[in-house]
């Protein structure tokens, strides 16, 4: 295992940022670490990088305790942050040279690695362009190149595609697949569920607590078994209230319902029956629907259901206040 995390925790005063987190990542895997803002993703990465000291638990990277990680171990790790950490007043080549030398690369070795990075990222011929003149997608490629110029065994990517257009995101992930196939282990945080579905394993962290850890397809199958009836009603909030009441009363063969923008997703083990009941029920309430679609559940459906489950659990254990 490239990473082994055991009951890792971090407090900032009375605030628990990371709460008893455990997981393992084997060599060559793309591991997706998901969660809303403030859930503890970045704090976890900073602990693994040795930038923040854990309050509790242990973690091993490349078989070495992060508390005792040697410089040799840290030189086998790459890191790319959301803001890319590039020097905008330097050119493409100057940035790669700076980061290469920071990792101890010089002479022919540095030139060979720079050539390989420029070829891989498609930046060949753009070496003299100032970094500030690069578009978001090209700056992203350069940042990735700077993070892997020393050929690390382990690469941390903290929301690397935030603010980048969809085409650039897809091309960036093609590069990640190439890295993983060559043996590099990739630990990536992301807000995009379509990206997470392409990870070999994903973990959901919710307000510091790890609530799921499995391959995406297994997570979907176990968390949202059945079919999704998706539709956009004329009054989404009122429709959602009607549906939730019907589920509680047992008059609708469904287990959950959630808002997805202007749409509603209803989970049922019998999609056709649930669709027919929904159509009659909403029509009776004067709520119009253009079309009902029966779909396979997505990773986003699983994530929403997991979060809803955590909220219900929190409400159950929350102590009641007496007058």
mmCIF file of C-alpha atoms in Angstrom:
data_model
loop_
_atom_site.group_PDB
_atom_site.id
_atom_site.type_symbol
_atom_site.label_atom_id
_atom_site.label_comp_id
_atom_site.label_asym_id
_atom_site.label_seq_id
_atom_site.Cartn_x
_atom_site.Cartn_y
_atom_site.Cartn_z
ATOM 1 C CA UNK A 1 0.000 0.000 0.000
ATOM 2 C CA UNK A 2 1.319 3.432 -0.961
ATOM 3 C CA UNK A 3 -0.852 5.112 1.715
ATOM 4 C CA UNK A 4 -2.176 3.628 4.971
ATOM 5 C CA UNK A 5 -4.244 5.884 7.210
ATOM 6 C CA UNK A 6 -5.362 4.644 10.638
ATOM 7 C CA UNK A 7 -7.846 6.600 12.793
ATOM 8 C CA UNK A 8 -6.396 9.916 11.677
ATOM 9 C CA UNK A 9 -7.833 12.998 13.369
ATOM 10 C CA UNK A 10 -7.203 16.713 13.597
ATOM 11 C CA UNK A 11 -8.711 19.330 15.898
ATOM 12 C CA UNK A 12 -8.330 23.094 15.779
ATOM 13 C CA UNK A 13 -9.299 24.090 19.286
ATOM 14 C CA UNK A 14 -12.756 22.619 19.859
ATOM 15 C CA UNK A 15 -13.404 22.254 16.124
ATOM 16 C CA UNK A 16 -12.959 18.717 14.747
ATOM 17 C CA UNK A 17 -11.720 19.075 11.156
ATOM 18 C CA UNK A 18 -10.953 15.375 10.588
ATOM 19 C CA UNK A 19 -12.561 12.692 12.741
ATOM 20 C CA UNK A 20 -11.142 9.144 13.008
ATOM 21 C CA UNK A 21 -10.439 8.611 9.292
ATOM 22 C CA UNK A 22 -8.996 5.324 7.981
ATOM 23 C CA UNK A 23 -8.291 4.128 4.418
ATOM 24 C CA UNK A 24 -5.645 2.458 2.253
ATOM 25 C CA UNK A 25 -4.464 3.139 -1.302
ATOM 26 C CA UNK A 26 -2.484 0.610 -3.376
ATOM 27 C CA UNK A 27 0.174 1.492 -5.923
ATOM 28 C CA UNK A 28 -1.000 2.780 -9.305
ATOM 29 C CA UNK A 29 -4.556 3.562 -8.213
ATOM 30 C CA UNK A 30 -6.506 6.772 -8.884
ATOM 31 C CA UNK A 31 -8.168 7.475 -5.549
ATOM 32 C CA UNK A 32 -10.930 10.088 -5.406
ATOM 33 C CA UNK A 33 -11.456 11.961 -2.137
ATOM 34 C CA UNK A 34 -14.844 13.694 -2.193
ATOM 35 C CA UNK A 35 -16.780 15.966 0.084
ATOM 36 C CA UNK A 36 -18.358 19.422 0.361
ATOM 37 C CA UNK A 37 -16.336 22.518 1.197
ATOM 38 C CA UNK A 38 -15.100 22.439 4.772
ATOM 39 C CA UNK A 39 -15.435 18.664 5.044
ATOM 40 C CA UNK A 40 -11.759 18.029 5.816
ATOM 41 C CA UNK A 41 -10.329 17.085 2.414
ATOM 42 C CA UNK A 42 -7.516 19.627 2.315
ATOM 43 C CA UNK A 43 -6.690 19.149 6.014
ATOM 44 C CA UNK A 44 -6.283 15.418 5.384
ATOM 45 C CA UNK A 45 -3.930 16.060 2.472
ATOM 46 C CA UNK A 46 -1.891 18.522 4.538
ATOM 47 C CA UNK A 47 -1.489 15.947 7.293
ATOM 48 C CA UNK A 48 -0.342 13.328 4.779
ATOM 49 C CA UNK A 49 2.170 15.809 3.380
ATOM 50 C CA UNK A 50 3.486 16.569 6.859
ATOM 51 C CA UNK A 51 2.327 20.199 6.725
ATOM 52 C CA UNK A 52 -0.184 19.774 9.558
ATOM 53 C CA UNK A 53 0.421 17.546 12.578
ATOM 54 C CA UNK A 54 -2.394 15.062 13.341
ATOM 55 C CA UNK A 55 -4.093 15.321 16.714
ATOM 56 C CA UNK A 56 -4.635 11.562 16.746
ATOM 57 C CA UNK A 57 -4.006 8.450 14.676
ATOM 58 C CA UNK A 58 -1.217 7.438 12.325
ATOM 59 C CA UNK A 59 -0.504 7.555 8.607
ATOM 60 C CA UNK A 60 2.142 5.885 6.457
ATOM 61 C CA UNK A 61 3.272 7.024 3.029
ATOM 62 C CA UNK A 62 5.547 4.744 1.013
ATOM 63 C CA UNK A 63 5.816 2.574 4.165
ATOM 64 C CA UNK A 64 7.135 5.425 6.286
ATOM 65 C CA UNK A 65 5.401 7.121 9.206
ATOM 66 C CA UNK A 66 4.531 10.702 8.241
ATOM 67 C CA UNK A 67 5.874 11.840 11.632
ATOM 68 C CA UNK A 68 9.304 10.528 10.645
ATOM 69 C CA UNK A 69 9.211 10.949 6.860
ATOM 70 C CA UNK A 70 12.685 11.494 5.444
ATOM 71 C CA UNK A 71 13.567 13.986 2.741
ATOM 72 C CA UNK A 72 14.062 11.035 0.386
ATOM 73 C CA UNK A 73 10.432 9.982 0.879
ATOM 74 C CA UNK A 74 9.086 13.508 0.438
ATOM 75 C CA UNK A 75 11.032 13.831 -2.843
ATOM 76 C CA UNK A 76 8.948 10.923 -4.190
ATOM 77 C CA UNK A 77 5.734 12.900 -3.700
ATOM 78 C CA UNK A 78 4.198 15.487 -6.030
ATOM 79 C CA UNK A 79 1.569 18.072 -5.109
ATOM 80 C CA UNK A 80 -0.678 20.256 -7.227
ATOM 81 C CA UNK A 81 -3.030 22.701 -5.530
ATOM 82 C CA UNK A 82 -6.216 24.304 -6.831
ATOM 83 C CA UNK A 83 -4.359 27.581 -7.470
ATOM 84 C CA UNK A 84 -1.633 25.717 -9.419
ATOM 85 C CA UNK A 85 1.301 27.313 -7.466
ATOM 86 C CA UNK A 86 2.935 28.612 -10.652
ATOM 87 C CA UNK A 87 5.041 31.760 -11.000
ATOM 88 C CA UNK A 88 3.081 33.859 -13.471
ATOM 89 C CA UNK A 89 5.983 36.209 -14.287
ATOM 90 C CA UNK A 90 8.086 33.246 -15.487
ATOM 91 C CA UNK A 91 7.759 31.494 -18.846
ATOM 92 C CA UNK A 92 6.638 27.895 -19.277
ATOM 93 C CA UNK A 93 10.251 26.698 -19.521
ATOM 94 C CA UNK A 94 11.374 28.833 -16.579
ATOM 95 C CA UNK A 95 8.650 27.397 -14.355
ATOM 96 C CA UNK A 96 9.607 23.835 -15.241
ATOM 97 C CA UNK A 97 13.288 24.655 -14.708
ATOM 98 C CA UNK A 98 12.584 26.179 -11.297
ATOM 99 C CA UNK A 99 10.504 23.246 -10.064
ATOM 100 C CA UNK A 100 12.920 20.702 -11.557
ATOM 101 C CA UNK A 101 15.885 22.259 -9.764
ATOM 102 C CA UNK A 102 13.843 22.424 -6.552
ATOM 103 C CA UNK A 103 13.634 18.629 -6.749
ATOM 104 C CA UNK A 104 17.360 18.287 -7.430
ATOM 105 C CA UNK A 105 17.279 17.901 -11.225
ATOM 106 C CA UNK A 106 20.088 19.509 -13.236
ATOM 107 C CA UNK A 107 21.886 19.269 -16.577
ATOM 108 C CA UNK A 108 20.860 16.548 -19.017
ATOM 109 C CA UNK A 109 18.492 14.933 -16.522
ATOM 110 C CA UNK A 110 16.506 18.164 -16.162
ATOM 111 C CA UNK A 111 16.464 18.761 -19.929
ATOM 112 C CA UNK A 112 15.225 15.247 -20.604
ATOM 113 C CA UNK A 113 12.470 15.539 -18.007
ATOM 114 C CA UNK A 114 11.418 18.947 -19.355
ATOM 115 C CA UNK A 115 11.219 17.556 -22.897
ATOM 116 C CA UNK A 116 9.113 14.636 -21.674
ATOM 117 C CA UNK A 117 6.766 16.957 -19.742
ATOM 118 C CA UNK A 118 6.365 19.363 -22.666
ATOM 119 C CA UNK A 119 5.544 16.453 -24.959
ATOM 120 C CA UNK A 120 3.114 14.845 -22.530
ATOM 121 C CA UNK A 121 1.204 18.051 -21.743
ATOM 122 C CA UNK A 122 1.130 19.357 -25.311
ATOM 123 C CA UNK A 123 3.165 22.441 -24.366
ATOM 124 C CA UNK A 124 5.942 21.696 -26.855
ATOM 125 C CA UNK A 125 6.669 24.898 -28.790
ATOM 126 C CA UNK A 126 5.188 27.127 -26.070
ATOM 127 C CA UNK A 127 8.247 27.191 -23.811
ATOM 128 C CA UNK A 128 8.792 30.956 -24.162
ATOM 129 C CA UNK A 129 5.200 31.995 -23.403
ATOM 130 C CA UNK A 130 4.779 33.830 -20.062
ATOM 131 C CA UNK A 131 2.672 31.739 -17.721
ATOM 132 C CA UNK A 132 0.308 34.660 -17.099
ATOM 133 C CA UNK A 133 -0.698 34.483 -20.779
ATOM 134 C CA UNK A 134 -1.782 30.829 -20.606
ATOM 135 C CA UNK A 135 -5.479 29.938 -20.517
ATOM 136 C CA UNK A 136 -6.810 28.054 -17.509
ATOM 137 C CA UNK A 137 -6.552 24.692 -19.239
ATOM 138 C CA UNK A 138 -2.953 25.212 -20.367
ATOM 139 C CA UNK A 139 -1.913 26.599 -16.965
ATOM 140 C CA UNK A 140 -3.435 23.469 -15.443
ATOM 141 C CA UNK A 141 -1.313 21.252 -17.709
ATOM 142 C CA UNK A 142 1.803 23.217 -16.811
ATOM 143 C CA UNK A 143 1.026 22.892 -13.091
ATOM 144 C CA UNK A 144 0.657 19.135 -13.497
ATOM 145 C CA UNK A 145 3.958 19.015 -15.368
ATOM 146 C CA UNK A 146 5.675 20.956 -12.573
ATOM 147 C CA UNK A 147 4.238 18.552 -9.994
ATOM 148 C CA UNK A 148 5.491 15.416 -11.769
ATOM 149 C CA UNK A 149 8.751 16.628 -13.295
ATOM 150 C CA UNK A 150 10.686 14.599 -10.696
ATOM 151 C CA UNK A 151 8.668 11.446 -11.522
ATOM 152 C CA UNK A 152 7.018 11.016 -8.109
ATOM 153 C CA UNK A 153 5.563 7.690 -7.010
ATOM 154 C CA UNK A 154 2.648 9.482 -5.369
ATOM 155 C CA UNK A 155 0.790 12.544 -6.654
ATOM 156 C CA UNK A 156 -1.632 14.678 -4.610
ATOM 157 C CA UNK A 157 -4.090 16.824 -6.578
ATOM 158 C CA UNK A 158 -6.283 19.168 -4.524
ATOM 159 C CA UNK A 159 -9.283 20.131 -6.699
ATOM 160 C CA UNK A 160 -7.060 20.512 -9.767
ATOM 161 C CA UNK A 161 -9.887 21.073 -12.262
ATOM 162 C CA UNK A 162 -11.833 23.763 -10.393
ATOM 163 C CA UNK A 163 -12.675 26.639 -12.727
ATOM 164 C CA UNK A 164 -11.446 24.814 -15.831
ATOM 165 C CA UNK A 165 -13.694 24.239 -18.858
ATOM 166 C CA UNK A 166 -15.156 20.739 -19.474
ATOM 167 C CA UNK A 167 -12.959 19.962 -22.490
ATOM 168 C CA UNK A 168 -9.787 20.816 -20.563
ATOM 169 C CA UNK A 169 -11.017 18.733 -17.619
ATOM 170 C CA UNK A 170 -11.494 15.699 -19.861
ATOM 171 C CA UNK A 171 -8.036 16.119 -21.427
ATOM 172 C CA UNK A 172 -6.494 16.570 -17.975
ATOM 173 C CA UNK A 173 -7.990 13.275 -16.833
ATOM 174 C CA UNK A 174 -6.549 11.556 -19.893
ATOM 175 C CA UNK A 175 -3.144 12.654 -18.598
ATOM 176 C CA UNK A 176 -3.930 11.247 -15.151
ATOM 177 C CA UNK A 177 -4.796 7.866 -16.666
ATOM 178 C CA UNK A 178 -1.437 7.844 -18.437
ATOM 179 C CA UNK A 179 0.315 8.536 -15.132
ATOM 180 C CA UNK A 180 -1.576 5.790 -13.300
ATOM 181 C CA UNK A 181 -0.795 3.284 -16.052
ATOM 182 C CA UNK A 182 2.885 4.110 -15.648
ATOM 183 C CA UNK A 183 2.679 3.271 -11.925
ATOM 184 C CA UNK A 184 2.067 6.666 -10.326
ATOM 185 C CA UNK A 185 -0.524 6.623 -7.536
ATOM 186 C CA UNK A 186 -2.922 9.577 -7.771
ATOM 187 C CA UNK A 187 -4.807 11.005 -4.785
ATOM 188 C CA UNK A 188 -7.299 13.572 -6.101
ATOM 189 C CA UNK A 189 -9.994 15.698 -4.499
ATOM 190 C CA UNK A 190 -12.802 16.928 -6.729
ATOM 191 C CA UNK A 191 -16.291 18.420 -6.666
ATOM 192 C CA UNK A 192 -17.208 16.927 -10.040
ATOM 193 C CA UNK A 193 -19.085 13.638 -9.795
ATOM 194 C CA UNK A 194 -18.451 12.783 -13.448
ATOM 195 C CA UNK A 195 -14.722 12.870 -12.645
ATOM 196 C CA UNK A 196 -15.145 10.828 -9.485
ATOM 197 C CA UNK A 197 -16.899 8.079 -11.448
ATOM 198 C CA UNK A 198 -13.649 7.547 -13.368
ATOM 199 C CA UNK A 199 -11.616 6.942 -10.199
ATOM 200 C CA UNK A 200 -10.860 3.337 -9.322
ATOM 201 C CA UNK A 201 -11.929 3.994 -5.745
ATOM 202 C CA UNK A 202 -13.685 6.893 -4.034
ATOM 203 C CA UNK A 203 -14.084 7.947 -0.427
ATOM 204 C CA UNK A 204 -16.672 10.435 0.836
ATOM 205 C CA UNK A 205 -15.770 12.631 3.777
ATOM 206 C CA UNK A 206 -18.579 14.611 5.388
ATOM 207 C CA UNK A 207 -17.751 17.171 8.064
ATOM 208 C CA UNK A 208 -14.599 15.345 9.024
ATOM 209 C CA UNK A 209 -16.066 11.836 9.056
ATOM 210 C CA UNK A 210 -15.465 9.214 6.367
ATOM 211 C CA UNK A 211 -18.908 7.918 5.384
ATOM 212 C CA UNK A 212 -18.041 5.700 2.397
ATOM 213 C CA UNK A 213 -15.016 4.075 0.749
ATOM 214 C CA UNK A 214 -15.457 1.765 -2.257
ATOM 215 C CA UNK A 215 -15.175 1.516 -6.050
ATOM 216 C CA UNK A 216 -17.763 3.875 -7.630
ATOM 217 C CA UNK A 217 -19.960 1.136 -9.131
ATOM 218 C CA UNK A 218 -20.089 -0.780 -5.832
ATOM 219 C CA UNK A 219 -20.917 2.395 -3.928
ATOM 220 C CA UNK A 220 -23.829 3.153 -6.252
ATOM 221 C CA UNK A 221 -25.166 -0.412 -6.070
ATOM 222 C CA UNK A 222 -25.103 -0.585 -2.281
ATOM 223 C CA UNK A 223 -26.207 2.987 -1.534
ATOM 224 C CA UNK A 224 -28.951 3.515 -4.135
ATOM 225 C CA UNK A 225 -30.262 0.082 -5.190
ATOM 226 C CA UNK A 226 -33.052 0.395 -7.716
ATOM 227 C CA UNK A 227 -33.977 2.925 -10.364
ATOM 228 C CA UNK A 228 -34.156 6.715 -10.450
ATOM 229 C CA UNK A 229 -37.282 8.451 -11.723
ATOM 230 C CA UNK A 230 -36.107 11.881 -12.843
ATOM 231 C CA UNK A 231 -38.446 14.753 -13.778
ATOM 232 C CA UNK A 232 -38.819 18.537 -13.636
ATOM 233 C CA UNK A 233 -42.147 19.606 -12.060
ATOM 234 C CA UNK A 234 -43.695 23.042 -12.416
ATOM 235 C CA UNK A 235 -43.375 23.567 -8.634
ATOM 236 C CA UNK A 236 -40.336 21.574 -7.421
ATOM 237 C CA UNK A 237 -40.548 22.454 -3.715
ATOM 238 C CA UNK A 238 -44.243 21.653 -3.427
ATOM 239 C CA UNK A 239 -43.798 18.480 -5.476
ATOM 240 C CA UNK A 240 -40.960 17.347 -3.215
ATOM 241 C CA UNK A 241 -43.117 17.882 -0.133
ATOM 242 C CA UNK A 242 -45.975 15.851 -1.646
ATOM 243 C CA UNK A 243 -43.596 13.032 -2.604
ATOM 244 C CA UNK A 244 -41.899 12.857 0.807
ATOM 245 C CA UNK A 245 -45.286 12.663 2.530
ATOM 246 C CA UNK A 246 -46.343 9.857 0.171
ATOM 247 C CA UNK A 247 -43.146 7.921 0.912
ATOM 248 C CA UNK A 248 -43.718 8.277 4.663
ATOM 249 C CA UNK A 249 -47.329 7.112 4.320
ATOM 250 C CA UNK A 250 -46.286 4.170 2.128
ATOM 251 C CA UNK A 251 -48.518 5.196 -0.783
ATOM 252 C CA UNK A 252 -45.538 5.618 -3.122
ATOM 253 C CA UNK A 253 -43.170 2.644 -3.753
ATOM 254 C CA UNK A 254 -40.001 4.652 -3.221
ATOM 255 C CA UNK A 255 -37.319 5.000 -0.563
ATOM 256 C CA UNK A 256 -36.058 8.564 -1.073
ATOM 257 C CA UNK A 257 -36.495 11.782 -3.047
ATOM 258 C CA UNK A 258 -34.073 14.671 -3.538
ATOM 259 C CA UNK A 259 -33.780 17.911 -5.453
ATOM 260 C CA UNK A 260 -31.193 18.080 -8.261
ATOM 261 C CA UNK A 261 -31.411 21.697 -9.409
ATOM 262 C CA UNK A 262 -34.860 22.098 -10.960
ATOM 263 C CA UNK A 263 -35.292 18.314 -11.180
ATOM 264 C CA UNK A 264 -36.388 15.758 -8.620
ATOM 265 C CA UNK A 265 -34.864 12.283 -8.329
ATOM 266 C CA UNK A 266 -37.004 9.563 -6.746
ATOM 267 C CA UNK A 267 -35.399 6.219 -5.888
ATOM 268 C CA UNK A 268 -37.555 3.111 -6.310
ATOM 269 C CA UNK A 269 -37.079 -0.619 -6.794
ATOM 270 C CA UNK A 270 -40.017 -0.546 -9.229
ATOM 271 C CA UNK A 271 -39.462 2.401 -11.548
ATOM 272 C CA UNK A 272 -42.493 1.867 -13.758
ATOM 273 C CA UNK A 273 -44.969 1.575 -10.876
ATOM 274 C CA UNK A 274 -43.448 4.566 -9.066
ATOM 275 C CA UNK A 275 -43.587 6.653 -12.247
ATOM 276 C CA UNK A 276 -47.289 5.880 -12.749
ATOM 277 C CA UNK A 277 -48.087 6.705 -9.125
ATOM 278 C CA UNK A 278 -46.109 9.933 -9.343
ATOM 279 C CA UNK A 279 -47.860 10.989 -12.523
ATOM 280 C CA UNK A 280 -51.319 10.509 -10.975
ATOM 281 C CA UNK A 281 -50.349 11.998 -7.612
ATOM 282 C CA UNK A 282 -48.796 15.195 -8.977
ATOM 283 C CA UNK A 283 -51.586 15.700 -11.517
ATOM 284 C CA UNK A 284 -54.108 15.493 -8.673
ATOM 285 C CA UNK A 285 -52.189 18.267 -6.898
ATOM 286 C CA UNK A 286 -52.173 20.440 -10.013
ATOM 287 C CA UNK A 287 -48.424 20.049 -10.518
ATOM 288 C CA UNK A 288 -47.458 19.566 -14.160
ATOM 289 C CA UNK A 289 -44.510 17.504 -15.404
ATOM 290 C CA UNK A 290 -43.215 17.516 -18.991
ATOM 291 C CA UNK A 291 -41.704 14.041 -18.923
ATOM 292 C CA UNK A 292 -40.634 11.272 -16.547
ATOM 293 C CA UNK A 293 -37.320 9.461 -17.152
ATOM 294 C CA UNK A 294 -36.300 6.161 -15.591
ATOM 295 C CA UNK A 295 -32.514 6.106 -15.184
ATOM 296 C CA UNK A 296 -29.753 4.171 -13.488
ATOM 297 C CA UNK A 297 -28.570 5.819 -10.247
ATOM 298 C CA UNK A 298 -25.376 7.867 -10.508
ATOM 299 C CA UNK A 299 -22.557 8.505 -8.072
ATOM 300 C CA UNK A 300 -24.159 11.868 -7.355
ATOM 301 C CA UNK A 301 -27.352 10.075 -6.303
ATOM 302 C CA UNK A 302 -25.266 7.915 -3.972
ATOM 303 C CA UNK A 303 -23.531 10.954 -2.505
ATOM 304 C CA UNK A 304 -26.812 12.780 -1.881
ATOM 305 C CA UNK A 305 -28.320 9.697 -0.218
ATOM 306 C CA UNK A 306 -25.254 9.262 1.979
ATOM 307 C CA UNK A 307 -25.398 12.892 3.077
ATOM 308 C CA UNK A 308 -29.141 12.659 3.780
ATOM 309 C CA UNK A 309 -28.489 9.552 5.857
ATOM 310 C CA UNK A 310 -25.833 11.360 7.880
ATOM 311 C CA UNK A 311 -28.197 14.255 8.528
ATOM 312 C CA UNK A 312 -30.913 11.888 9.758
ATOM 313 C CA UNK A 313 -28.398 10.119 11.984
ATOM 314 C CA UNK A 314 -27.224 13.444 13.417
ATOM 315 C CA UNK A 315 -30.804 14.431 14.216
ATOM 316 C CA UNK A 316 -31.370 11.098 16.012
ATOM 317 C CA UNK A 317 -28.359 11.454 18.304
ATOM 318 C CA UNK A 318 -28.756 15.178 18.928
ATOM 319 C CA UNK A 319 -29.819 15.651 22.569
ATOM 320 C CA UNK A 320 -33.210 17.240 23.175
ATOM 321 C CA UNK A 321 -33.340 20.422 25.182
ATOM 322 C CA UNK A 322 -35.726 20.707 28.102
ATOM 323 C CA UNK A 323 -37.638 23.920 28.794
#
